[in-house]
Coordinates of C-alpha atoms in Angstrom, one line a residue:
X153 CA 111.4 106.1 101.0
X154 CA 109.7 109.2 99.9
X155 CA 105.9 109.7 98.5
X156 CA 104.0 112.7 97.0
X157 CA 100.7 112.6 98.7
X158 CA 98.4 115.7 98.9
X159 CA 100.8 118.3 97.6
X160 CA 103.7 117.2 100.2
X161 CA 106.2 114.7 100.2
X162 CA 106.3 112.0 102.8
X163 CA 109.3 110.2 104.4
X164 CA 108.1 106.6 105.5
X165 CA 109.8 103.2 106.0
X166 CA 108.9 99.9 106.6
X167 CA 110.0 97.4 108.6
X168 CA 109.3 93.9 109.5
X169 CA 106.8 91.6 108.3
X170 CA 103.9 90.0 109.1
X171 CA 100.2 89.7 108.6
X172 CA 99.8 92.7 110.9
X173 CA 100.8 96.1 110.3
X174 CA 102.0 98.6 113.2
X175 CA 101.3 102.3 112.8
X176 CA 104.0 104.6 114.8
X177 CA 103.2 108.4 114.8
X178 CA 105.8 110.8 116.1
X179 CA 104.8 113.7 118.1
X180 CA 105.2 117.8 117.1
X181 CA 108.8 118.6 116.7
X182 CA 110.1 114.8 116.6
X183 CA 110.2 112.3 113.8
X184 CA 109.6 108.9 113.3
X185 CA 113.0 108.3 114.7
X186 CA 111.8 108.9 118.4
X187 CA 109.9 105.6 118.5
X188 CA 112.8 103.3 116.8
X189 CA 113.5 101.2 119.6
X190 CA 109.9 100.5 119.5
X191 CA 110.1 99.4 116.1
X192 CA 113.1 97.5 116.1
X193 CA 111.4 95.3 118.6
X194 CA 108.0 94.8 117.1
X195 CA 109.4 94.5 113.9
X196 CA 110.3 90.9 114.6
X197 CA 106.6 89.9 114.9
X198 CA 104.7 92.6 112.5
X199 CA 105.4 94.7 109.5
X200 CA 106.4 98.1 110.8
X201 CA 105.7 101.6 109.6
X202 CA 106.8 104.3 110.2
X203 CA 107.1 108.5 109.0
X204 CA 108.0 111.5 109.2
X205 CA 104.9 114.1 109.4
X206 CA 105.2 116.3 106.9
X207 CA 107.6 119.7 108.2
X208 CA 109.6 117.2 109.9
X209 CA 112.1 114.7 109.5
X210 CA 113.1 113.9 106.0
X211 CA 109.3 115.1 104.7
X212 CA 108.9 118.5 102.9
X213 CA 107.0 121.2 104.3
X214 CA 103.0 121.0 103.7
X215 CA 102.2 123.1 100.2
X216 CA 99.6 125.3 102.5
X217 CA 98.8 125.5 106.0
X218 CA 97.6 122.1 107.2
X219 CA 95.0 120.7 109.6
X220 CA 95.6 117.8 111.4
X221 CA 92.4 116.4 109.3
X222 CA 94.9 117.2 106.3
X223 CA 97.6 115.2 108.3
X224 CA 95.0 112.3 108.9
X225 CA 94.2 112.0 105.4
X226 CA 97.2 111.9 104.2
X227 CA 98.5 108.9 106.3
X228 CA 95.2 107.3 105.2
X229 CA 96.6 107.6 101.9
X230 CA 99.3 106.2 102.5
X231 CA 97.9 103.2 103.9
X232 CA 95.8 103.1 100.7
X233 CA 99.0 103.1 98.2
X234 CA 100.5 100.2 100.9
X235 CA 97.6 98.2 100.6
X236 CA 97.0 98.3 104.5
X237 CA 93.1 98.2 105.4
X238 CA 93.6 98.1 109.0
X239 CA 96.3 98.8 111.3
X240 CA 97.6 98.9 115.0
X241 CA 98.8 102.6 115.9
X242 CA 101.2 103.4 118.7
X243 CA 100.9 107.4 118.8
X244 CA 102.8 110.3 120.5
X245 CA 101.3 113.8 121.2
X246 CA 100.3 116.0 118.4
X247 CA 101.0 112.0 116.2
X248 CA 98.1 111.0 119.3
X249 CA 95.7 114.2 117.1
X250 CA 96.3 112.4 114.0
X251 CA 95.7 109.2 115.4
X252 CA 92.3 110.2 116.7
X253 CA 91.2 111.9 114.1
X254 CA 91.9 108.9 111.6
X255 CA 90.5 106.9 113.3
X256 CA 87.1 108.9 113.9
X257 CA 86.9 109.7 110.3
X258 CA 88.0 106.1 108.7
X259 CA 86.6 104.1 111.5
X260 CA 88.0 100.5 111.0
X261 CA 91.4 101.4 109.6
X262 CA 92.8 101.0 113.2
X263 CA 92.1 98.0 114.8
X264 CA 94.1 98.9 118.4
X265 CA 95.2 101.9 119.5
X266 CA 98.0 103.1 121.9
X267 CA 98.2 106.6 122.8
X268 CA 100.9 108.2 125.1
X269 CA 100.8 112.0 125.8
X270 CA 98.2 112.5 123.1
X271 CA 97.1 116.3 122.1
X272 CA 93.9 116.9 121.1
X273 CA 92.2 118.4 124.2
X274 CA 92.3 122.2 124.6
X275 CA 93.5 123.6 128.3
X276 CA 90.8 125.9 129.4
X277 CA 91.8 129.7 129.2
X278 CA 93.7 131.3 131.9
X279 CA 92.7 135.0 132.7
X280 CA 96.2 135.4 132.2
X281 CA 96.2 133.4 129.0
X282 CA 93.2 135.8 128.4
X283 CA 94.9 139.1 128.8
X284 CA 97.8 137.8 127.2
X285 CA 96.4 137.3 123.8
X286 CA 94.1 140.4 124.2
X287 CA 97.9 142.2 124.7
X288 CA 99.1 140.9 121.6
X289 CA 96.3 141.0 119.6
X290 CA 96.1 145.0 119.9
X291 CA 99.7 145.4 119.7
X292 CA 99.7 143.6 116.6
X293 CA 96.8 145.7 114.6
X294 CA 98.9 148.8 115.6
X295 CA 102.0 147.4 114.0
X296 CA 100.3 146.1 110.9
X297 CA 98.7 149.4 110.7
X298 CA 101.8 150.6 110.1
X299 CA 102.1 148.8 106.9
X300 CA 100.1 150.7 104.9
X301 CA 102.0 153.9 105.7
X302 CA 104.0 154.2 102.4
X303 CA 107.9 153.5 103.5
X304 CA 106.6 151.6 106.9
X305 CA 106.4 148.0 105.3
X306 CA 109.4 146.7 106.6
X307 CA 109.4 148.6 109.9
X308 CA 106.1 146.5 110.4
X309 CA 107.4 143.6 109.8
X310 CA 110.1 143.7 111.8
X311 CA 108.0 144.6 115.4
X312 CA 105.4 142.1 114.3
X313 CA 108.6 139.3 113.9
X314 CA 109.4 141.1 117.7
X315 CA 105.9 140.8 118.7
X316 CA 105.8 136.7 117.8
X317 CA 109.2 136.4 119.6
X318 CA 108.2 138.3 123.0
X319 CA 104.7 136.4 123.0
X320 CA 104.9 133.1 121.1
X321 CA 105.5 129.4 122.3
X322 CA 109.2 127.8 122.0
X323 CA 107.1 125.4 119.6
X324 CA 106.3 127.9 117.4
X325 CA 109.1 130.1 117.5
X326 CA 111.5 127.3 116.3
X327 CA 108.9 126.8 112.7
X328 CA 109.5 128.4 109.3
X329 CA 107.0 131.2 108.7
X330 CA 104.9 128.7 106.9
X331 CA 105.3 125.5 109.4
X332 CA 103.9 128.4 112.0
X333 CA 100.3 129.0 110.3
X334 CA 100.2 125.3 110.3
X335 CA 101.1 125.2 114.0
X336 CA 98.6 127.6 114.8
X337 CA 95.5 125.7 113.2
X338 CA 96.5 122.5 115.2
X339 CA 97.1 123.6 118.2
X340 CA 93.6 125.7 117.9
X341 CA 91.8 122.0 116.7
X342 CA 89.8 120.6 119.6
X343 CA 89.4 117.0 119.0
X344 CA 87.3 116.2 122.4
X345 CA 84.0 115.9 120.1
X346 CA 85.7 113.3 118.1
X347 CA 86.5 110.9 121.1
X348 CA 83.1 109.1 121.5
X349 CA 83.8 108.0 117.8
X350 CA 86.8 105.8 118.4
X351 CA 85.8 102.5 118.1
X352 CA 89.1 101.0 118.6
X353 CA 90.4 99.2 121.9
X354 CA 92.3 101.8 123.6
X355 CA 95.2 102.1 125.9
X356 CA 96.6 105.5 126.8
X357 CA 100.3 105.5 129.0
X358 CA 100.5 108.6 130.6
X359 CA 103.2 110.5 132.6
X360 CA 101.8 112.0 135.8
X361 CA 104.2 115.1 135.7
X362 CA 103.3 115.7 131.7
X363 CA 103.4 119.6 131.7
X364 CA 102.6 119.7 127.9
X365 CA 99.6 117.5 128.2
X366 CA 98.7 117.2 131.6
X367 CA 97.1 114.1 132.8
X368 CA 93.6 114.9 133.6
X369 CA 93.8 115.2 129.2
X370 CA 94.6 111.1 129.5
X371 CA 91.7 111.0 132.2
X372 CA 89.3 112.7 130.3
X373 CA 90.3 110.6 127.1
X374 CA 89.9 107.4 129.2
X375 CA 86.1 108.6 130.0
X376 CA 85.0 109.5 126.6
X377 CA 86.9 107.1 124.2
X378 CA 84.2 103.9 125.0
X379 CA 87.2 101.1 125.3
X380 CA 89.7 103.1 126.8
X381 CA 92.2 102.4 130.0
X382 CA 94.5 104.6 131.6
X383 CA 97.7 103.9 132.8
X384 CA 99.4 106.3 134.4
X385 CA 103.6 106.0 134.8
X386 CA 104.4 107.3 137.9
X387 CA 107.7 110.0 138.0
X388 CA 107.7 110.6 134.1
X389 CA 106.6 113.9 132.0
X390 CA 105.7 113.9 128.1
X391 CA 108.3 111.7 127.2
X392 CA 107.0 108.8 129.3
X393 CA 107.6 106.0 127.2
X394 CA 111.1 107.0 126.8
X395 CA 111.4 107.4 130.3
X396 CA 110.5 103.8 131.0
X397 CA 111.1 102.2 127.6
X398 CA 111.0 98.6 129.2
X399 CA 107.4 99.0 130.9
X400 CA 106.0 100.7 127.4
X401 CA 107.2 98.1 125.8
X402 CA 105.6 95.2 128.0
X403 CA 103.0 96.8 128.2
X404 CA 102.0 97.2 124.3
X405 CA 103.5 93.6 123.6
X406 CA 100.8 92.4 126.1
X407 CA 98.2 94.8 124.5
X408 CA 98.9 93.9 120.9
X409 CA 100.5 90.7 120.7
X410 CA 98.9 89.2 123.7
X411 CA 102.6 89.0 125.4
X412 CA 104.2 87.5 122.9

């Protein structure tokens, strides 16, 4: 089913039912899809929902570049037009930003909380990373110098498209020009001031081999979100619950249904 909410349009579905509602939140690049088999088994004891963020999936593109407090608000929105006051949330990396920030700025929409390879903390800079960006950055104001050189417009676009391809992320090089100003402001957001304000009960499964957010992230989350425990999955990466579909599950049946 599709919404209009904030300027964008929204894939979501629902299923199950129940007196409780479950949350899933897809991570940057993935939609709601990636946590089906999740679904399909908590389904049977909850109402379900789940959605595509908006510049992925089945949802439209966001109408400007977005923050991920514009993502928040808009799935608090949603909850709103669903009549769903409170919520359990199972959430996947940049879905895991979201997450966090919904729940730090609508405290008691989210009564538990599952987060697994959740963004939000920025690495420290590299003095490569440094010099890096310091490259680009003054190779870019030469090339968009260029544009104001009457008959030099489109050479300057086309070294600053060679420019983003030679220095930017695979993430960002696979967006639409507009998904990648959106990109940009996320990945830029750190949400570690926001952590102390979850009041939710809080388990975070983490692979120990995560590369795109490594685990001293989930360590550091485990310290500063106040009901927070950290369990680590030994021989998995970012994808962790996917790699061990059977423990995740177990272990978020025993968090939120007590087993059941």
């Amino acid at each position: 089913m599709n919404i209009q909410i904030n300027g964008a349009e929204l894939f979501y579905e629902i299923q199950g039912t129940g007196e409780r509602t479950l949350l899933m939140l897809h991570g940057w690049g993935c939609d709601h899809s990636v946590f089906q088999f999740a679904a399909q088994v908590f389904a049977s004891n909850m109402q379900v929902v789940s959605l595509d963020f908006p510049g992925h999936g089945s949802s439209g593109e966001p109408p400007s570049p977005w923050s991920v407090s514009d993502y928040a608000e808009q799935v608090y929105q949603l909850l709103q037009k669903l009549h769903i006051s409170n919520c359990d949330v199972i959430a996947h990396s940049f879905g895991g930003r979201v997450a966090l920030m919904l729940g730090a700025n609508h405290p008691g929409v989210i009564n538990r909380l599952i987060l697994t390879g959740a963004a939000g903390i920025r690495r420290p800079a590299t003095p490569e990373g440094k010099k890096k960006s310091a490259r680009y950055q003054r190779l870019k104001k030469m090339v968009t110098w260029l544009s104001i050189i009457p008959g030099f417009q489109k050479v300057s676009e086309k070294w600053l498209e060679v420019l983003r391809q030679k220095f930017g992320s695979r993430d960002y090089l696979a967006l639409s020009p507009s998904m990648r100003q959106t990109f940009i402001k996320v990945v830029n957001e750190d949400l570690t001031p926001l952590l102390p304000q979850i009041q939710s009960p809080t388990i975070l499964i983490w692979g120990e081999e995560d590369e795109a957010t490594p685990l001293w992230m989930g360590q550091i989350m485990a310290e500063k979100i106040p009901d927070a425990a950290l369990i680590p999955f030994e021989g998995c990466g970012h994808f962790a619950f996917l790699q061990q579909p059977d423990r995740f599950i177990a272990i978020a049946k025993n968090f939120l249904l007590g087993g059941r």
